[in-house]
PDB file of C-alpha atoms in Angstrom:
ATOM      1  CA  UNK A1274       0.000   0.000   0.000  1.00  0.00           C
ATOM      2  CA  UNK A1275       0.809   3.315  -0.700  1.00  0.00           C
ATOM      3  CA  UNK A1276       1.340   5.832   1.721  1.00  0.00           C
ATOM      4  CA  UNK A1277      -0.789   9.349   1.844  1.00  0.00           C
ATOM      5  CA  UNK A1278      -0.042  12.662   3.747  1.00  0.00           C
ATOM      6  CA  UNK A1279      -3.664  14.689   4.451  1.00  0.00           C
ATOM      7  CA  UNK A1280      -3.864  18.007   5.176  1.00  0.00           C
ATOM      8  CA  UNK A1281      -7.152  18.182   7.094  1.00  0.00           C
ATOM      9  CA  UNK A1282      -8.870  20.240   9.812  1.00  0.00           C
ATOM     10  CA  UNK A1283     -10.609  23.071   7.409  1.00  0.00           C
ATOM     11  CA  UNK A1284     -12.677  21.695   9.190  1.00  0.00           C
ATOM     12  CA  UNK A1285     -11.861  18.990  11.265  1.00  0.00           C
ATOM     13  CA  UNK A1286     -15.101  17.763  10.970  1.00  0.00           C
ATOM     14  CA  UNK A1287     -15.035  16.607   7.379  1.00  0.00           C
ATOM     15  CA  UNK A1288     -11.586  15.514   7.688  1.00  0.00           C
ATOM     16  CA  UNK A1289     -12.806  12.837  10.318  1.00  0.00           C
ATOM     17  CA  UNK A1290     -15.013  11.906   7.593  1.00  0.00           C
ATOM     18  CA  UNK A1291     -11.729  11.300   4.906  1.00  0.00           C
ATOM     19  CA  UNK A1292     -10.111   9.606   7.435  1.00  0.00           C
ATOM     20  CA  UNK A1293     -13.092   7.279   8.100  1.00  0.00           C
ATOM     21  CA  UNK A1294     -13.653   7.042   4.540  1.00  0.00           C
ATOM     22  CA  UNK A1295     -10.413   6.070   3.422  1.00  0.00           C
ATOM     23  CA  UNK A1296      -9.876   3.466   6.358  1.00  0.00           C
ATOM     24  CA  UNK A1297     -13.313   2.101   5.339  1.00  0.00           C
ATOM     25  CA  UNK A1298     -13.086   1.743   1.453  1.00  0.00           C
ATOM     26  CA  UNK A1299      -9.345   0.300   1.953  1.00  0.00           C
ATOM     27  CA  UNK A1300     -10.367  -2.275   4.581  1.00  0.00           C
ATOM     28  CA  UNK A1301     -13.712  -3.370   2.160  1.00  0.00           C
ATOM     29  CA  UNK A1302     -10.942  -4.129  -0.784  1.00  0.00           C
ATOM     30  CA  UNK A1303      -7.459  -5.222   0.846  1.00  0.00           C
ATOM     31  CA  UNK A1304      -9.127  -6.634   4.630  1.00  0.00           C
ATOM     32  CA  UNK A1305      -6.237  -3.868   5.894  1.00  0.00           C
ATOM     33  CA  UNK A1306      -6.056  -0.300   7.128  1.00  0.00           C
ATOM     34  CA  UNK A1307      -3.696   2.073   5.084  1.00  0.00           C
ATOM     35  CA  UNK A1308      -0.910   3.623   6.255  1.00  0.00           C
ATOM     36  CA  UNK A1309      -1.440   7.690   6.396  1.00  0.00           C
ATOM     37  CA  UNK A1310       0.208  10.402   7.504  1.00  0.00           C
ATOM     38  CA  UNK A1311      -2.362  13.226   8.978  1.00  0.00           C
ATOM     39  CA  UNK A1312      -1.064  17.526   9.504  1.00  0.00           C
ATOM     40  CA  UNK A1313      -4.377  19.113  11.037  1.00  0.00           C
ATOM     41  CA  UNK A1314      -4.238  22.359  10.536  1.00  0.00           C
ATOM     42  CA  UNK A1315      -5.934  25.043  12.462  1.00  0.00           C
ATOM     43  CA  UNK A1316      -8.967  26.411  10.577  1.00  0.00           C
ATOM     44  CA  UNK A1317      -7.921  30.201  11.819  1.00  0.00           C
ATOM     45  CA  UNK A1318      -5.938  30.104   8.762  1.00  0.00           C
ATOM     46  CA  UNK A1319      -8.845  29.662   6.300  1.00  0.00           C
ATOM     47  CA  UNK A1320     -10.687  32.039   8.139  1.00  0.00           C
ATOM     48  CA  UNK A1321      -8.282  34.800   7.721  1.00  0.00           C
ATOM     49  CA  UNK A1322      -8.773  34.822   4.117  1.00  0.00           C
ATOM     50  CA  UNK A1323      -4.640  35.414   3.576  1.00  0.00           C
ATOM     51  CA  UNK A1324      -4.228  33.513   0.316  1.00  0.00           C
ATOM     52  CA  UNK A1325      -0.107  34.327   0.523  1.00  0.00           C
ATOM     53  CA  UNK A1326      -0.122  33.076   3.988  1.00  0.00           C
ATOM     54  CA  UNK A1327      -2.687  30.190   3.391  1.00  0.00           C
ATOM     55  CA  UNK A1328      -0.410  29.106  -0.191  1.00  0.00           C
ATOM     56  CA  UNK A1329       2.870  28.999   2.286  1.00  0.00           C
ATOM     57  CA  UNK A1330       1.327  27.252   5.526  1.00  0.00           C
ATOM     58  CA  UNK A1331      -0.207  24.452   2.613  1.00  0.00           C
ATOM     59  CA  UNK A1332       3.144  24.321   0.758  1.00  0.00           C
ATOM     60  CA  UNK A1333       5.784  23.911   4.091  1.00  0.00           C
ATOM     61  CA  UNK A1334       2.800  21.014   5.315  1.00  0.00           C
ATOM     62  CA  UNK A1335       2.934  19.255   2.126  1.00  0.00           C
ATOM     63  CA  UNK A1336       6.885  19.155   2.437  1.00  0.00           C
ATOM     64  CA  UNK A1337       6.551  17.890   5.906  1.00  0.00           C
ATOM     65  CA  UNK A1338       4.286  15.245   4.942  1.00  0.00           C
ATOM     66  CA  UNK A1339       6.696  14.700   1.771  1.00  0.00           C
ATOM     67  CA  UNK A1340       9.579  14.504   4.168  1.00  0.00           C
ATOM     68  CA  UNK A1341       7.809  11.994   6.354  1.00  0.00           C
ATOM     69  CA  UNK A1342       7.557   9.647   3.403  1.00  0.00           C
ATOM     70  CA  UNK A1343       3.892  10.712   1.852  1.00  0.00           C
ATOM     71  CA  UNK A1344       3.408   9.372  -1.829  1.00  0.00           C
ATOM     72  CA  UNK A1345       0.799  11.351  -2.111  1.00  0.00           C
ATOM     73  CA  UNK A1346      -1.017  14.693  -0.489  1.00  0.00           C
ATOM     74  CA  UNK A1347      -4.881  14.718  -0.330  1.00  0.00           C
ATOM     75  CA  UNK A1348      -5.887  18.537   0.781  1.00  0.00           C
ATOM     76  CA  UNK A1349      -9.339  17.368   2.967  1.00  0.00           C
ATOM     77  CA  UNK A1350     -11.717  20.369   1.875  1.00  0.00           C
ATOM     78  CA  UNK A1351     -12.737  22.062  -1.223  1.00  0.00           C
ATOM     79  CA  UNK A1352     -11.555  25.508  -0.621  1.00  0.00           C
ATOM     80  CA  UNK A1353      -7.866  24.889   0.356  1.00  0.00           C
ATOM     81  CA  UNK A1354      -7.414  23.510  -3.526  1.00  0.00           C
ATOM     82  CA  UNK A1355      -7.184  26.775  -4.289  1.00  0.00           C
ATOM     83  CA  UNK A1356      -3.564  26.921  -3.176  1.00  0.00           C
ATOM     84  CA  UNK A1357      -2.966  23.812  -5.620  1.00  0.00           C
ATOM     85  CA  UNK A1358      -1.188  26.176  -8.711  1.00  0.00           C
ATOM     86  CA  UNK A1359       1.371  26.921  -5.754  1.00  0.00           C
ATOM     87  CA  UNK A1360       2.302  23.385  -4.385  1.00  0.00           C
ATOM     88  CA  UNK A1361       2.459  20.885  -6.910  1.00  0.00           C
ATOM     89  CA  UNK A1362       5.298  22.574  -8.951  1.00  0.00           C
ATOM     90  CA  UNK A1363       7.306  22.846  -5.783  1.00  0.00           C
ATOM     91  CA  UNK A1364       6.590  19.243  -4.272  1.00  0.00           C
ATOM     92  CA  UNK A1365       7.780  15.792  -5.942  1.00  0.00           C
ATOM     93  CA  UNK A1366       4.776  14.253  -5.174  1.00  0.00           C
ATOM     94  CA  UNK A1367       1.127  14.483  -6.610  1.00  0.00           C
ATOM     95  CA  UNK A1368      -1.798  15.991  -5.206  1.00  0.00           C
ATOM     96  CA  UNK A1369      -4.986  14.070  -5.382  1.00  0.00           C
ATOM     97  CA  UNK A1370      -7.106  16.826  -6.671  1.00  0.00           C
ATOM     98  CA  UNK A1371     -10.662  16.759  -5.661  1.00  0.00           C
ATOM     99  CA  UNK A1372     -11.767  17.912  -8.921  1.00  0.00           C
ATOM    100  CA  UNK A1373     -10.542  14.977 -10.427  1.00  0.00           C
ATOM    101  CA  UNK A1374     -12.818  12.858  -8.275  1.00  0.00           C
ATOM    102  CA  UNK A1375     -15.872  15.018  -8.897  1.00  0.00           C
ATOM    103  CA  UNK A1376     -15.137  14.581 -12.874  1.00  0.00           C
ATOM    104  CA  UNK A1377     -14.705  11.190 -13.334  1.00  0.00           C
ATOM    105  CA  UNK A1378     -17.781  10.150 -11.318  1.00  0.00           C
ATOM    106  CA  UNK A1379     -19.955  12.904 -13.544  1.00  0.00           C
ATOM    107  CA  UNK A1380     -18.639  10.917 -16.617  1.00  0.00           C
ATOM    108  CA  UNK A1381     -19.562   7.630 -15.019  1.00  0.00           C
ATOM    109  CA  UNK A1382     -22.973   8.711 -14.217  1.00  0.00           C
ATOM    110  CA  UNK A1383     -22.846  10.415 -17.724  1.00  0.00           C
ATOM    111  CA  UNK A1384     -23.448  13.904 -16.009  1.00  0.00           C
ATOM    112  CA  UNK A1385     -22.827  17.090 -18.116  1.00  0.00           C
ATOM    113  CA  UNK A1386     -23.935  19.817 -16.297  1.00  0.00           C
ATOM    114  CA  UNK A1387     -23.347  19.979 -12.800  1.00  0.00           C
ATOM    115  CA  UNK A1388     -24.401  22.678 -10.298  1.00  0.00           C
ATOM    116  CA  UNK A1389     -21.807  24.174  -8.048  1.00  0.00           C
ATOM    117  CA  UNK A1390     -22.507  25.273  -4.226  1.00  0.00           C
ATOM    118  CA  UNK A1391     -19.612  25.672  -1.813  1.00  0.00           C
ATOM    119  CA  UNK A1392     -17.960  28.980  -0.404  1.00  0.00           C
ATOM    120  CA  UNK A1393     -17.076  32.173  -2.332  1.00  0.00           C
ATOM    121  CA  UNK A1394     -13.623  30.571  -3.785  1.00  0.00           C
ATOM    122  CA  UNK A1395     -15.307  27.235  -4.971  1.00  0.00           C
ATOM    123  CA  UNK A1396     -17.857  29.012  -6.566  1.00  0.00           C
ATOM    124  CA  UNK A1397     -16.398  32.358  -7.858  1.00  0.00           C
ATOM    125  CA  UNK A1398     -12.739  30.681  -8.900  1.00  0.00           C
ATOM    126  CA  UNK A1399     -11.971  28.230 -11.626  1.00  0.00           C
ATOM    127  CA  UNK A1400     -10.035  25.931  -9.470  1.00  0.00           C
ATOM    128  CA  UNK A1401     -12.781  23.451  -9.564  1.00  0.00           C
ATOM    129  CA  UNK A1402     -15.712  24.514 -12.115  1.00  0.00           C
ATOM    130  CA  UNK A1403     -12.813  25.474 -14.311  1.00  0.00           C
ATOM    131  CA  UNK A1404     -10.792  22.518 -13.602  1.00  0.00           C
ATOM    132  CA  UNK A1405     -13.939  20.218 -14.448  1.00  0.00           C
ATOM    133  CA  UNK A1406     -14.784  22.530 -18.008  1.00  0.00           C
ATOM    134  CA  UNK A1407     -11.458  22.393 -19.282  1.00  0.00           C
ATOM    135  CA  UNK A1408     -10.261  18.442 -18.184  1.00  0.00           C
ATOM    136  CA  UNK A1409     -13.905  16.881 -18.616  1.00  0.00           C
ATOM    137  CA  UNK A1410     -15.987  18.995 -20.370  1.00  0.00           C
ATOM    138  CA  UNK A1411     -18.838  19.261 -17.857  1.00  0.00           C
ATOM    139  CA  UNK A1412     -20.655  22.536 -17.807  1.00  0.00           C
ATOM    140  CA  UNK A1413     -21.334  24.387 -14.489  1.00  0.00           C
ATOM    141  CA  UNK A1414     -23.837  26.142 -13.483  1.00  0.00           C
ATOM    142  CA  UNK A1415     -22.869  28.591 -10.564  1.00  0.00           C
ATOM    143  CA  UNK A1416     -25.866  30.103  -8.178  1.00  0.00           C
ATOM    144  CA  UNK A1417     -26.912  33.653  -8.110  1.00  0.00           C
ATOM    145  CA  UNK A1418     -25.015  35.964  -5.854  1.00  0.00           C
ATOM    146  CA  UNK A1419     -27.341  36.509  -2.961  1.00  0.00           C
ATOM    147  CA  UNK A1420     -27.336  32.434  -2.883  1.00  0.00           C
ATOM    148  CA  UNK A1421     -23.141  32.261  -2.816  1.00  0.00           C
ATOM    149  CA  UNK A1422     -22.872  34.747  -0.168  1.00  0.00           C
ATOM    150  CA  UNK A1423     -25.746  33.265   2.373  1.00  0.00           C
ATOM    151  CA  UNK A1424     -24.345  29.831   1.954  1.00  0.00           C
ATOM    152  CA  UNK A1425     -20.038  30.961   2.120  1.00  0.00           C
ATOM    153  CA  UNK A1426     -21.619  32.385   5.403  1.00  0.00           C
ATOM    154  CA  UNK A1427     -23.313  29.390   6.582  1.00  0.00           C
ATOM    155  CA  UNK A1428     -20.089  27.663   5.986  1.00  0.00           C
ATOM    156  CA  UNK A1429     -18.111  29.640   7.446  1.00  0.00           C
ATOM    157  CA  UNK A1430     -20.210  30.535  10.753  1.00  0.00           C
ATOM    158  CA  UNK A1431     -22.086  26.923  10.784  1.00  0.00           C
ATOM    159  CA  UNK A1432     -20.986  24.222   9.281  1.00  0.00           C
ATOM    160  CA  UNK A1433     -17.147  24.014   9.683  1.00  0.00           C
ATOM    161  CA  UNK A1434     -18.371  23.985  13.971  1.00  0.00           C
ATOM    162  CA  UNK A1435     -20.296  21.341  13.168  1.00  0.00           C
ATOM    163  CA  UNK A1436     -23.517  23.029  13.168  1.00  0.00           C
ATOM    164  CA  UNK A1437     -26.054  21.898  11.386  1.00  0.00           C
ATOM    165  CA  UNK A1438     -29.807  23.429  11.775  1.00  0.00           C
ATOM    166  CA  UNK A1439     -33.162  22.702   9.768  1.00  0.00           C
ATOM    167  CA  UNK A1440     -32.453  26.145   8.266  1.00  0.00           C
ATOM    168  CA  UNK A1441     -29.184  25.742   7.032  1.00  0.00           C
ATOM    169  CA  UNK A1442     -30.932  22.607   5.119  1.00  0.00           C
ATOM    170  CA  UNK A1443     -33.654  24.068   4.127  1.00  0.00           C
ATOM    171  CA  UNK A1444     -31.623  26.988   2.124  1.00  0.00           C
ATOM    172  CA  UNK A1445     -29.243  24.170   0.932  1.00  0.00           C
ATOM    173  CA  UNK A1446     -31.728  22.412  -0.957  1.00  0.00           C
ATOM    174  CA  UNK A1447     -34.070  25.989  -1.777  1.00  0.00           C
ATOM    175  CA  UNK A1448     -30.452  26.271  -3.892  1.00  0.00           C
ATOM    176  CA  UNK A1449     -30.075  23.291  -5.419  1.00  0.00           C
ATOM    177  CA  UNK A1450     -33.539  23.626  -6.831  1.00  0.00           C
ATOM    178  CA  UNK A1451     -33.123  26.818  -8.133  1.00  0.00           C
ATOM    179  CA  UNK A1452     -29.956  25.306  -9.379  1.00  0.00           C
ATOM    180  CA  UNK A1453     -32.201  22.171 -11.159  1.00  0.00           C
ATOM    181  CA  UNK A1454     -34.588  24.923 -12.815  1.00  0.00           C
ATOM    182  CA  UNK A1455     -31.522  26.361 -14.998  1.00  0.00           C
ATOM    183  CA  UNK A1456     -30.543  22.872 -16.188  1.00  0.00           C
ATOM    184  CA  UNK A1457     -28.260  21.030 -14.019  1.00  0.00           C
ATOM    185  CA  UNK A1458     -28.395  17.417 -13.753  1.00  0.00           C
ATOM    186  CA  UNK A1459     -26.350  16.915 -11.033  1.00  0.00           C
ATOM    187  CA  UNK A1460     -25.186  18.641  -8.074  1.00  0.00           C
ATOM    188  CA  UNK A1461     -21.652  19.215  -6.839  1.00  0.00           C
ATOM    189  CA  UNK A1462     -21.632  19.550  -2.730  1.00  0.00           C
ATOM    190  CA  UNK A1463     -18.591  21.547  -3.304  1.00  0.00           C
ATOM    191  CA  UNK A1464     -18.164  22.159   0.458  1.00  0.00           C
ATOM    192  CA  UNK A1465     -16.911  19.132   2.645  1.00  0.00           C
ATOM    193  CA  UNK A1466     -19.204  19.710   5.278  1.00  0.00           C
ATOM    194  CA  UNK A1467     -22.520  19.852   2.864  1.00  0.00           C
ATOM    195  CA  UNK A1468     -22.815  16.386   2.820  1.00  0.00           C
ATOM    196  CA  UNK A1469     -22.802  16.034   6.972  1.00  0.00           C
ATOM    197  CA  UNK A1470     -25.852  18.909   6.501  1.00  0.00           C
ATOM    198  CA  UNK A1471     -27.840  16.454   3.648  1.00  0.00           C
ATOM    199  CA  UNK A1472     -27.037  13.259   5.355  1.00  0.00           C
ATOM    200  CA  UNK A1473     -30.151  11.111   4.547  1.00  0.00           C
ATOM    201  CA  UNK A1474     -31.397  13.619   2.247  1.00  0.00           C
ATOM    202  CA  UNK A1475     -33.575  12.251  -0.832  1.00  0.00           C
ATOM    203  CA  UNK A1476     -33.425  14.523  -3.652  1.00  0.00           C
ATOM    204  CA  UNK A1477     -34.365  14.714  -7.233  1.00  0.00           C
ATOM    205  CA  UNK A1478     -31.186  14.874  -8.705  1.00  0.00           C
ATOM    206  CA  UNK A1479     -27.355  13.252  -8.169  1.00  0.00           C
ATOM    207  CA  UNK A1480     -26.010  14.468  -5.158  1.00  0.00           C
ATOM    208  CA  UNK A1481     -21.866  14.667  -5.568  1.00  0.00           C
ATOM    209  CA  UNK A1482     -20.060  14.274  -2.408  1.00  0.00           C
ATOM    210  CA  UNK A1483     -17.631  15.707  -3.023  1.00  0.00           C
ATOM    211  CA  UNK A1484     -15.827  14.243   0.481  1.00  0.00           C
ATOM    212  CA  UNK A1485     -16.814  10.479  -0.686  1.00  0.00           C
ATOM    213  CA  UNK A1486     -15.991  10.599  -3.960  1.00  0.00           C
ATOM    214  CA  UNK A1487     -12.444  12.424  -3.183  1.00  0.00           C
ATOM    215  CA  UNK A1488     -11.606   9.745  -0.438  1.00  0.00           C
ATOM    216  CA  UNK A1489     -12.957   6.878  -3.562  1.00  0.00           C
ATOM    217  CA  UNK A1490     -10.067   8.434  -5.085  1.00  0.00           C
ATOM    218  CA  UNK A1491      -7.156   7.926  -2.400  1.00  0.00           C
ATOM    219  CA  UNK A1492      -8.127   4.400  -2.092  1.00  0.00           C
ATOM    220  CA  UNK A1493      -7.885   3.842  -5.800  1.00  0.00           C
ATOM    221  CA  UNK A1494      -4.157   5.376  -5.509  1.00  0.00           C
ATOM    222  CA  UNK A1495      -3.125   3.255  -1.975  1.00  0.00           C
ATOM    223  CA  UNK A1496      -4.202   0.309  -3.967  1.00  0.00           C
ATOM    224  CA  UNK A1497      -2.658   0.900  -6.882  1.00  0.00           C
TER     225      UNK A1497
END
């Protein structure tokens, strides 16, 4: 087995949920754990908003972790991928990008236009919608602006302390269907935490969680 550095705790609530995952899906296929190799950062850094501080604190973890004997990094949220034009070229080990994961389960569902919700980078940048237009082709649909600002707030006040009210779901989903009335097929939980929020959720369209799919992923390379 291969061995994998994270970079988790924005927030450590999801990452629980990679490591979990990853455990899990190995254990199902090889009856074994994997060996990984887990930096926690503190989620103060996100908050601050300091993309030159936030690139460097990602960049000196991923050398740690490389240091340590990582094969591989896996950065265990959605937003942090931003930083992922300022690692790789300066690591000598890949990055498991989550956008990856989210396109190649849209083509295996046969999914061509996805709806995006996540926090103001995920859904403003290209480092995912982009990422998924230019390497798979899949068109995404983006929600209005009074939509990406009430949920990158209920994110960031909410969700990443592991709250999760009946309100906070009930705007999640109020989203996603004005997201369904412009087209998509599918929708991309861009946010780590969304999926904790729509646990048990039935809905009318493909849900992509994105934490699932992205920890799919890792086990693929471990077992590789």
């Amino acid at each position: 087995m291969k061995q994998i550095g994270l970079i988790g705790g924005t927030s450590w609530f999801s990452t629980v949920e990679y490591y979990r995952y990853i455990n899990q899906i190995v254990d199902e296929r090889a009856g074994s754990n994997p060996p990984l190799l887990l930096y926690s950062l503190n989620i103060g850094l996100m908050r601050r908003g300091d993309w030159s501080e936030i690139n460097e604190t990602f960049l000196k973890t991923a050398q740690v972790l490389e240091g340590a004997g990582a094969e591989a990094i896996v950065i265990c949220a959605n937003t942090p991928h931003k930083v992922y034009p300022h690692m790789q070229p300066r690591i000598g080990i890949p990055i498991l990008h989550i956008a990856d994961a989210i396109g190649q389960a849209a083509q295996r569902q046969q999914l061509s236009r996805l709806g995006l919700l996540g926090t103001l980078p995920v859904v403003q940048g290209d480092f995912i919608g982009g990422h998924l237009t230019e390497q798979y082709g899949i068109k995404v649909l983006r929600p209005e602006h009074p939509d990406r600002t009430r949920m990158h707030k209920l994110v960031a006040n909410e969700l990443t302390r592991g709250i999760m009210t009946d309100d906070a779901r009930a705007f999640t989903l109020q989203a996603m269907d004005r997201l369904r009335l412009e087209g998509a097929d599918g929708i991309i939980l861009g946010c780590t935490e969304l999926p904790l929020l729509l646990e048990n959720v039935d809905y009318a369209l493909p849900l992509l969680d994105t934490t699932r799919l992205h920890a799919e992923m890792v086990a693929d390379f471990i077992l590789d």
